[in-house]
Short mmCIF file of C-alpha atoms in Angstrom, two decimals:
data_model
loop_
_atom_site.label_atom_id
_atom_site.label_comp_id
_atom_site.label_asym_id
_atom_site.label_seq_id
_atom_site.Cartn_x
_atom_site.Cartn_y
_atom_site.Cartn_z
CA MET Y 17 107.41 88.29 115.09
CA GLU Y 18 105.51 91.37 114.98
CA LEU Y 19 101.99 91.52 115.69
CA PHE Y 20 99.62 94.38 114.59
CA ALA Y 21 96.64 95.91 116.36
CA GLY Y 22 93.45 94.65 114.37
CA VAL Y 23 91.80 97.58 112.34
CA SER Y 24 88.00 97.06 112.84
CA LEU Y 25 85.83 96.27 110.10
CA SER Y 26 83.69 99.30 110.39
CA GLU Y 27 86.59 101.13 109.21
CA ARG Y 28 86.71 99.45 106.07
CA SER Y 29 84.33 99.04 103.09
CA ARG Y 30 84.54 95.46 102.87
CA LYS Y 31 86.11 92.68 105.01
CA ALA Y 32 89.41 92.81 105.09
CA GLU Y 33 91.24 89.13 104.72
CA ARG Y 34 93.93 88.68 107.62
CA ALA Y 35 97.25 88.17 106.32
CA ILE Y 36 100.83 87.23 107.72
CA LEU Y 37 103.54 89.14 106.00
CA VAL Y 38 107.03 87.03 105.41
CA ASN Y 39 110.10 88.99 105.10
CA VAL Y 40 113.57 87.63 104.76
CA ASP Y 41 116.31 89.24 104.61
CA PHE Y 42 119.01 87.58 102.31
CA ARG Y 43 123.05 88.56 102.48
CA ALA Y 44 122.65 88.91 98.65
CA ALA Y 45 121.92 92.55 97.86
CA GLY Y 46 120.15 91.81 94.51
CA ILE Y 47 117.04 89.68 96.26
CA ARG Y 48 116.61 92.20 99.13
CA GLU Y 49 113.34 93.76 99.54
CA GLU Y 50 112.14 96.74 101.87
CA LEU Y 51 109.58 95.62 104.52
CA ASP Y 52 108.13 99.04 104.99
CA GLU Y 53 107.25 99.25 101.43
CA PHE Y 54 105.84 95.55 101.36
CA ARG Y 55 103.68 96.49 104.28
CA GLU Y 56 102.23 99.42 101.89
CA LEU Y 57 101.69 97.20 99.07
CA ALA Y 58 99.57 94.79 101.49
CA CYS Y 59 97.58 97.56 102.76
CA SER Y 60 97.40 98.79 98.85
CA ALA Y 61 95.79 95.48 98.23
CA GLY Y 62 92.94 95.86 100.91
CA VAL Y 63 94.28 93.24 103.06
CA GLU Y 64 94.64 93.55 107.05
CA PRO Y 65 98.30 92.63 108.10
CA VAL Y 66 97.97 90.69 111.34
CA ALA Y 67 101.54 89.40 111.88
CA VAL Y 68 105.27 90.18 110.24
CA ILE Y 69 107.53 87.17 110.54
CA SER Y 70 110.99 88.19 109.59
CA GLY Y 71 114.09 85.69 109.61
CA SER Y 72 117.63 85.82 107.52
CA ARG Y 73 119.09 83.39 105.46
CA GLN Y 74 122.15 82.72 103.08
CA SER Y 75 120.32 81.78 100.44
CA PRO Y 76 116.50 80.58 99.64
CA ASP Y 77 115.62 76.87 100.69
CA PRO Y 78 114.96 74.90 97.71
CA LYS Y 79 111.53 73.59 98.97
CA TYR Y 80 110.50 76.15 101.39
CA PHE Y 81 112.16 79.16 100.50
CA VAL Y 82 112.19 80.41 103.94
CA GLY Y 83 113.30 77.10 105.46
CA SER Y 84 111.74 74.05 107.57
CA GLY Y 85 111.77 75.68 110.80
CA LYS Y 86 110.63 78.99 109.47
CA ALA Y 87 107.89 77.47 107.72
CA GLU Y 88 106.68 75.78 111.04
CA GLU Y 89 106.87 79.11 112.79
CA ILE Y 90 104.58 80.47 109.98
CA ARG Y 91 102.03 77.55 110.32
CA ALA Y 92 101.57 77.88 114.28
CA CYS Y 93 101.29 81.74 113.47
CA VAL Y 94 98.48 80.98 110.43
CA GLU Y 95 96.69 78.88 113.16
CA SER Y 96 96.74 81.04 116.14
CA MET Y 97 96.22 84.28 114.16
CA LYS Y 98 93.46 82.68 111.98
CA ALA Y 99 95.00 84.15 108.88
CA ASP Y 100 93.61 83.91 105.41
CA VAL Y 101 96.66 84.41 103.36
CA VAL Y 102 100.34 84.53 103.52
CA LEU Y 103 102.44 87.27 101.64
CA ILE Y 104 106.10 86.51 100.65
CA ASN Y 105 107.95 89.61 100.10
CA HIS Y 106 109.92 88.03 97.23
CA ALA Y 107 109.39 86.07 94.17
CA ILE Y 108 108.83 82.44 94.72
CA SER Y 109 108.73 79.38 92.47
CA PRO Y 110 105.55 77.54 91.92
CA GLY Y 111 107.07 74.58 93.52
CA GLN Y 112 107.99 76.33 96.65
CA GLU Y 113 104.55 78.19 96.62
CA ARG Y 114 102.63 74.81 96.09
CA ASN Y 115 105.02 73.37 99.14
CA LEU Y 116 103.93 76.06 101.20
CA GLU Y 117 100.29 76.06 100.39
CA ARG Y 118 100.33 72.06 101.78
CA LEU Y 119 102.13 72.90 105.01
CA LEU Y 120 100.52 76.16 105.96
CA GLN Y 121 96.81 75.06 104.54
CA CYS Y 122 96.15 78.61 103.53
CA ARG Y 123 96.94 80.67 100.48
CA VAL Y 124 100.03 81.72 99.75
CA LEU Y 125 101.20 84.99 97.49
CA ASP Y 126 104.51 86.27 96.84
CA ARG Y 127 105.32 89.75 95.90
CA VAL Y 128 104.76 89.28 91.93
CA GLY Y 129 101.12 87.88 92.90
CA LEU Y 130 100.41 90.78 95.40
CA ILE Y 131 101.57 93.14 92.91
CA LEU Y 132 99.46 91.86 90.13
CA ASP Y 133 96.38 91.61 92.55
CA ILE Y 134 96.52 95.17 93.30
CA PHE Y 135 96.95 95.96 89.10
CA ALA Y 136 93.80 94.21 88.65
CA GLN Y 137 91.94 96.31 91.25
CA ARG Y 138 92.78 99.49 89.80
CA ALA Y 139 92.73 98.97 86.12
CA HIS Y 140 89.44 100.86 84.86
CA SER Y 141 90.16 100.97 81.21
CA PHE Y 142 89.41 98.75 78.60
CA GLU Y 143 93.23 98.79 77.60
CA GLY Y 144 94.44 98.23 81.39
CA LYS Y 145 92.14 95.41 82.03
CA LEU Y 146 93.83 93.81 79.00
CA GLN Y 147 97.08 94.55 80.03
CA VAL Y 148 96.64 93.22 83.41
CA GLU Y 149 94.63 90.04 82.82
CA LEU Y 150 97.76 89.15 80.13
CA ALA Y 151 99.89 89.77 83.13
CA GLN Y 152 98.21 87.40 85.28
CA LEU Y 153 97.55 84.72 82.56
CA ARG Y 154 101.33 84.51 82.05
CA HIS Y 155 101.91 84.55 85.78
CA LEU Y 156 99.28 81.97 86.17
CA SER Y 157 100.68 79.23 83.38
CA THR Y 158 103.46 78.24 85.52
CA ARG Y 159 101.16 77.49 88.17
CA LEU Y 160 98.31 75.72 86.75
CA VAL Y 161 99.67 72.50 88.37
CA ARG Y 162 98.34 73.70 91.67
CA GLY Y 163 94.72 73.21 91.44
CA TRP Y 164 94.64 70.24 89.20
CA THR Y 165 97.23 67.82 90.89
CA HIS Y 166 94.79 65.19 91.20
CA LEU Y 167 94.24 65.08 87.31
CA GLU Y 168 97.58 65.03 86.18
CA ARG Y 169 97.51 61.59 85.11
CA GLN Y 170 95.23 59.45 83.16
CA LYS Y 171 93.29 56.87 85.14
CA GLY Y 172 92.64 53.28 83.87
CA GLY Y 173 89.90 51.24 83.92
CA ILE Y 174 86.17 51.03 82.92
CA GLY Y 175 84.84 54.35 82.16
CA LEU Y 176 88.17 56.31 83.16
CA ARG Y 177 89.76 56.00 79.88
CA GLY Y 178 90.01 59.63 78.84
CA PRO Y 179 90.47 60.96 74.83
CA GLY Y 180 94.20 61.90 75.59
CA GLU Y 181 93.98 64.95 77.33
CA THR Y 182 93.95 65.64 80.81
CA GLN Y 183 92.59 68.51 82.51
CA LEU Y 184 96.04 70.29 83.23
CA GLU Y 185 96.79 69.98 79.66
CA THR Y 186 93.12 71.31 78.73
CA ASP Y 187 93.98 74.42 81.13
CA ARG Y 188 97.10 74.89 79.57
CA ARG Y 189 95.78 75.05 75.94
CA LEU Y 190 92.91 77.42 77.14
CA VAL Y 191 95.07 79.75 78.82
CA ALA Y 192 97.61 79.99 75.60
CA GLU Y 193 94.53 80.63 73.97
CA ARG Y 194 93.33 83.37 75.87
CA ILE Y 195 96.83 84.99 75.89
CA LYS Y 196 96.92 84.54 72.28
CA GLN Y 197 93.67 86.62 71.92
CA LEU Y 198 94.39 89.28 74.25
CA ASN Y 199 98.07 89.99 72.49
CA LYS Y 200 95.75 90.28 69.02
CA ARG Y 201 93.41 92.66 70.98
CA LEU Y 202 96.14 94.68 72.65
CA GLU Y 203 97.93 95.02 69.25
CA LYS Y 204 94.92 96.32 67.49
CA VAL Y 205 94.72 98.98 70.76
CA GLY Y 206 98.67 99.79 70.27
CA GLY Y 207 98.03 100.26 66.95
CA GLN Y 208 95.50 102.84 67.53
CA ARG Y 209 97.61 104.57 70.24
CA ASP Y 210 100.38 104.71 67.62
CA GLY Y 211 98.10 106.58 65.21
CA ARG Y 212 97.47 108.98 67.65
CA ARG Y 213 101.14 109.45 68.49
CA LYS Y 214 101.80 109.58 64.71
CA ALA Y 215 99.17 112.48 64.45
CA ARG Y 216 100.65 114.52 67.40
CA ARG Y 217 104.07 114.25 65.62
CA LYS Y 218 102.83 115.49 62.27
CA ALA Y 219 101.41 118.62 63.91
CA ALA Y 220 104.75 119.11 65.77
CA ILE Y 221 103.01 118.69 69.46
CA LYS Y 222 105.43 117.74 71.45
CA THR Y 223 104.66 115.09 74.46
CA VAL Y 224 106.39 115.41 78.07
CA SER Y 225 105.79 111.97 80.23
CA LEU Y 226 105.73 111.91 83.87
CA VAL Y 227 107.52 109.05 85.22
CA GLY Y 228 108.68 107.99 88.90
CA TYR Y 229 108.42 105.71 91.66
CA THR Y 230 105.14 104.91 92.90
CA ASN Y 231 103.66 107.24 95.19
CA ALA Y 232 105.88 110.21 94.00
CA GLY Y 233 103.01 112.55 93.62
CA LYS Y 234 102.86 112.30 89.71
CA SER Y 235 98.96 112.52 89.19
CA THR Y 236 98.95 115.15 91.68
CA LEU Y 237 101.38 117.04 89.69
CA PHE Y 238 99.54 115.80 86.29
CA ASN Y 239 96.12 117.56 87.94
CA ARG Y 240 97.87 120.80 89.00
CA LEU Y 241 99.56 121.44 85.58
CA THR Y 242 96.49 120.29 83.56
CA GLY Y 243 93.59 121.03 85.84
CA SER Y 244 92.44 117.68 85.32
CA THR Y 245 90.86 115.31 87.98
CA VAL Y 246 92.92 112.06 87.52
CA TYR Y 247 92.53 110.21 90.75
CA ALA Y 248 95.39 110.69 93.27
CA ALA Y 249 95.91 109.29 96.80
CA ASP Y 250 98.79 108.60 99.02
CA GLN Y 251 98.98 104.74 98.36
CA LEU Y 252 100.86 102.69 96.00
CA PHE Y 253 99.81 102.37 92.30
CA ALA Y 254 96.86 104.69 92.79
CA THR Y 255 96.43 105.14 89.02
CA LEU Y 256 97.32 102.41 86.46
CA ASP Y 257 95.64 103.82 83.10
CA PRO Y 258 97.68 106.49 81.18
CA THR Y 259 96.07 109.73 80.74
CA LEU Y 260 97.16 112.53 78.10
CA ARG Y 261 96.05 116.21 78.57
CA ARG Y 262 97.49 119.24 76.41
CA VAL Y 263 99.13 121.79 78.51
CA LYS Y 264 99.53 125.53 77.53
CA LEU Y 265 102.55 126.92 78.35
CA PRO Y 266 103.45 130.87 78.68
CA GLY Y 267 104.98 132.38 75.71
CA ALA Y 268 105.37 128.65 74.06
CA ASP Y 269 103.82 126.11 71.99
CA PRO Y 270 101.38 123.88 74.11
CA VAL Y 271 102.70 120.23 74.74
CA ILE Y 272 100.75 117.16 75.56
CA LEU Y 273 101.54 115.51 78.99
CA ALA Y 274 101.26 112.07 80.04
CA ASP Y 275 100.80 110.33 83.19
CA THR Y 276 101.70 106.86 83.07
CA VAL Y 277 101.76 104.18 85.69
CA GLY Y 278 104.36 104.37 88.53
CA PHE Y 279 107.49 102.08 88.86
CA ILE Y 280 108.82 99.93 91.84
CA ARG Y 281 111.77 97.85 92.60
CA HIS Y 282 111.82 94.76 90.98
CA LEU Y 283 108.74 95.37 88.77
CA PRO Y 284 107.38 91.95 87.52
CA HIS Y 285 108.55 91.50 84.05
CA ASN Y 286 105.13 89.98 82.79
CA LEU Y 287 103.86 93.41 83.94
CA VAL Y 288 106.53 95.13 81.79
CA ALA Y 289 105.87 93.19 78.95
CA ALA Y 290 101.82 93.49 79.17
CA PHE Y 291 102.03 97.54 79.35
CA ARG Y 292 104.58 97.70 77.26
CA SER Y 293 102.12 99.41 74.61
CA THR Y 294 101.20 101.93 77.50
CA LEU Y 295 105.09 102.65 78.46
CA GLU Y 296 105.45 103.30 74.66
CA GLU Y 297 104.12 106.73 75.80
CA THR Y 298 107.20 107.13 77.92
CA SER Y 299 109.63 105.92 75.29
CA GLU Y 300 108.09 108.03 72.28
CA ALA Y 301 108.11 111.14 74.59
CA ALA Y 302 110.35 114.31 73.86
CA LEU Y 303 110.91 114.98 77.30
CA LEU Y 304 110.69 113.18 80.71
CA LEU Y 305 109.84 114.55 83.95
CA HIS Y 306 111.44 112.23 86.56
CA VAL Y 307 109.05 112.82 89.53
CA VAL Y 308 110.73 112.01 92.82
CA ASP Y 309 109.57 112.35 96.68
CA ALA Y 310 111.92 114.51 97.97
CA HIS Y 311 110.93 113.35 101.56
CA ASN Y 312 111.60 110.15 101.00
CA ASP Y 313 114.98 109.47 102.76
CA LYS Y 314 115.63 106.58 100.07
CA ARG Y 315 115.02 108.50 97.10
CA HIS Y 316 118.47 108.03 95.45
CA GLU Y 317 117.37 104.23 95.51
CA CYS Y 318 113.92 104.84 94.03
CA ILE Y 319 115.54 106.82 91.12
CA GLU Y 320 117.83 103.89 90.50
CA GLN Y 321 115.00 101.54 90.48
CA VAL Y 322 112.90 104.42 88.07
CA ASN Y 323 116.07 104.31 85.86
CA GLU Y 324 116.53 100.49 85.28
CA VAL Y 325 112.88 100.09 84.17
CA LEU Y 326 113.46 103.24 81.75
CA LYS Y 327 116.53 101.36 80.47
CA GLU Y 328 114.10 98.05 79.94
CA ILE Y 329 111.56 99.72 77.87
CA GLY Y 330 114.18 101.87 75.91
CA ALA Y 331 113.94 105.08 77.32
CA ASP Y 332 116.77 105.47 78.78
CA THR Y 333 118.17 108.10 76.13
CA ILE Y 334 115.37 110.39 76.29
CA PRO Y 335 116.22 113.90 77.70
CA ARG Y 336 114.90 114.07 81.46
CA ILE Y 337 114.40 116.57 84.11
CA GLU Y 338 114.21 115.59 87.91
CA VAL Y 339 111.25 117.23 89.55
CA TYR Y 340 111.82 116.92 93.14
CA ASN Y 341 108.22 117.15 94.45
CA LYS Y 342 107.03 117.06 97.99
CA ILE Y 343 109.04 120.01 99.50
CA ASP Y 344 106.29 121.32 101.85
CA MET Y 345 107.33 118.12 103.69
CA LEU Y 346 111.21 119.54 104.58
CA GLU Y 347 112.57 122.27 106.65
CA ASP Y 348 113.99 125.45 105.01
CA CYS Y 349 113.52 124.18 101.47
CA ALA Y 350 112.11 126.93 99.15
CA PRO Y 351 111.00 126.10 95.43
CA HIS Y 352 114.41 126.75 93.00
CA VAL Y 353 116.03 125.34 90.27
CA ASP Y 354 119.28 123.48 90.05
CA TYR Y 355 121.61 123.34 87.18
CA ASP Y 356 124.48 121.36 85.74
CA ALA Y 357 127.93 122.80 84.84
CA GLU Y 358 126.69 123.50 81.11
CA GLY Y 359 123.77 125.37 82.30
CA ARG Y 360 121.47 122.78 81.56
CA VAL Y 361 118.06 122.21 83.85
CA GLN Y 362 119.07 119.61 85.88
CA ARG Y 363 116.42 119.68 88.80
CA VAL Y 364 112.99 121.68 89.65
CA TRP Y 365 112.08 121.58 93.50
CA LEU Y 366 108.38 122.13 94.00
CA SER Y 367 105.04 120.99 95.85
CA ALA Y 368 102.51 119.77 93.67
CA ALA Y 369 100.26 119.52 96.94
CA THR Y 370 100.59 123.05 97.45
CA GLY Y 371 101.52 124.52 94.19
CA VAL Y 372 104.62 126.09 95.40
CA GLY Y 373 107.23 125.95 92.48
CA LEU Y 374 104.93 125.23 89.77
CA ASP Y 375 105.49 128.49 88.07
CA LEU Y 376 109.30 127.66 87.99
CA LEU Y 377 108.41 124.03 85.98
CA ARG Y 378 105.99 125.98 83.59
CA GLN Y 379 108.70 128.53 82.66
CA VAL Y 380 111.39 125.66 82.47
CA LEU Y 381 109.25 123.77 79.96
CA SER Y 382 108.40 126.89 78.18
CA SER Y 383 111.94 127.82 77.49
CA TYR Y 384 113.31 124.15 77.06
CA SER Y 385 115.24 123.69 73.72
CA TRP Y 386 113.78 120.38 72.29
CA ASP Y 387 116.04 120.09 69.28
CA ASP Y 388 118.90 120.62 71.96
CA GLY Y 389 117.63 118.41 74.55
CA ARG Y 390 117.36 115.76 72.09
CA LYS Y 391 120.83 115.95 71.00
CA GLN Y 392 122.43 116.68 73.86
CA GLU Y 393 123.12 113.13 76.33
CA ARG Y 394 121.82 113.38 79.88
CA ALA Y 395 124.50 113.43 82.28
CA GLU Y 396 124.88 110.13 84.24
CA ASP Y 397 126.24 112.02 87.40
CA ALA Y 398 124.01 114.78 88.91
CA ASP Y 399 125.18 117.85 90.45
CA THR Y 400 125.01 117.59 94.16
CA GLU Y 401 121.92 118.48 95.84
CA CYS Y 402 121.63 121.85 97.39
CA SER Y 403 122.55 121.32 100.88
CA GLU Y 404 119.50 122.89 102.67
CA CYS Y 405 117.27 119.99 100.59
CA ALA Y 406 119.83 117.14 100.81
#
C-alpha cells in the first residue's frame, strides 16, 4: 500500500473527498491500466488521493473483482484513512460494485464512473451537458438496483399491497423516458450542427479537426492558431465542448479549425455514443491534425488508443498529419517537418506553448492538396522518427 501526504484544504477551493486508489495488475494485456494516468484522473475529478493499493491477479474475482483478501485490505485502509470513496482503476460490474460497497461501507466508483464524473464537471455548453447526462443515465441504468434493494419485492399485508409496480421498476421507467427525451434533444441539436456543416461544404470551406490523447496540447494549439481563448490547462479533459474557428492561411483559402474532446485509453462506450454528434466534426473533417505529446515516453501507445477511437467513430480513413507538440520539453529538438517516402507530410514538430514551429504548420496547411489528400490512403507504417527527437 502506498500512502500520500495530505493536501492542505487551504490549497483547494473546496473540501476534497479523500480517496483510495485501487489498481490491479492483470496478466491479460487487454485489461491493464496505467496507474499514473489513473492518479491524474483522480486529481482531475477534484479528489484527494490518500493511498494506493496495488495487487496482481490472473483474472478478476467474480464477487469483489480484487479478491476477498485484497478487499479486506482495502476495508482496513478505508477505516484507518477515513476515506470517503474508493476508486477502482478498471471497469467493474454492478454486482461487484454493490458487494464492495457493502463490505467497505463507502462509495465505490470504477474507472468509467470516474471519467463520467469528470465530464459532468467540465461540460458547459447546452449540448455538452445533454451528452454527459445521457452517458451517465446509460451507465446508471445498469446500477439502479443499488439504491433500491429494500424495495425490489412487493410486500403483502394490509396497506402494503401496491399497484403492481415496484420503486425499482418506476425508476427504470423514469430513466428510460429521460434517455428518450435526451436522444430527441440531441437529434435536434445534431440536426442544427449538420446544417452548419452543409453550409460550410456549400461554401467550399474545408474543416480541419484537432484530435489526440487528452492533455496533448490540442486547446493550446487551437488558441495559438486561431487567437481564441479556449480554456487550456495541464490536466486531463480540460475542455469538452467543441469549438470551431476560422483560420486564415498565408496564400491560401481559410479553413475551419475544430477543437474536440480528447481521447483516453478505454474511453467508455457510453461516452463515445453520447458524444457521437460532437465527434461527427471529426468524422466529417477534410483533414485531421493528430496532436501528440512528444515529451510523453508512452506516446506510441497514446497514438494507438487515438487510432482505435477514430476507427470506432468512422474517422480512420480521413487523411491526417501528426503534430508532435511540446518539443520545448525535449533536448536538442528543433521544429521541423517529416515526410514519407512519397513526399507527403507525415509529421510537424513544434511547441504550441512557445509558438516555435507554428509557421511550419501554417505553411503545411497552406500548401496541402485537399483533393490528393482525400484520394491518398494514409500509410499505416510511419517513417522512423528523427534520431534527435526519438
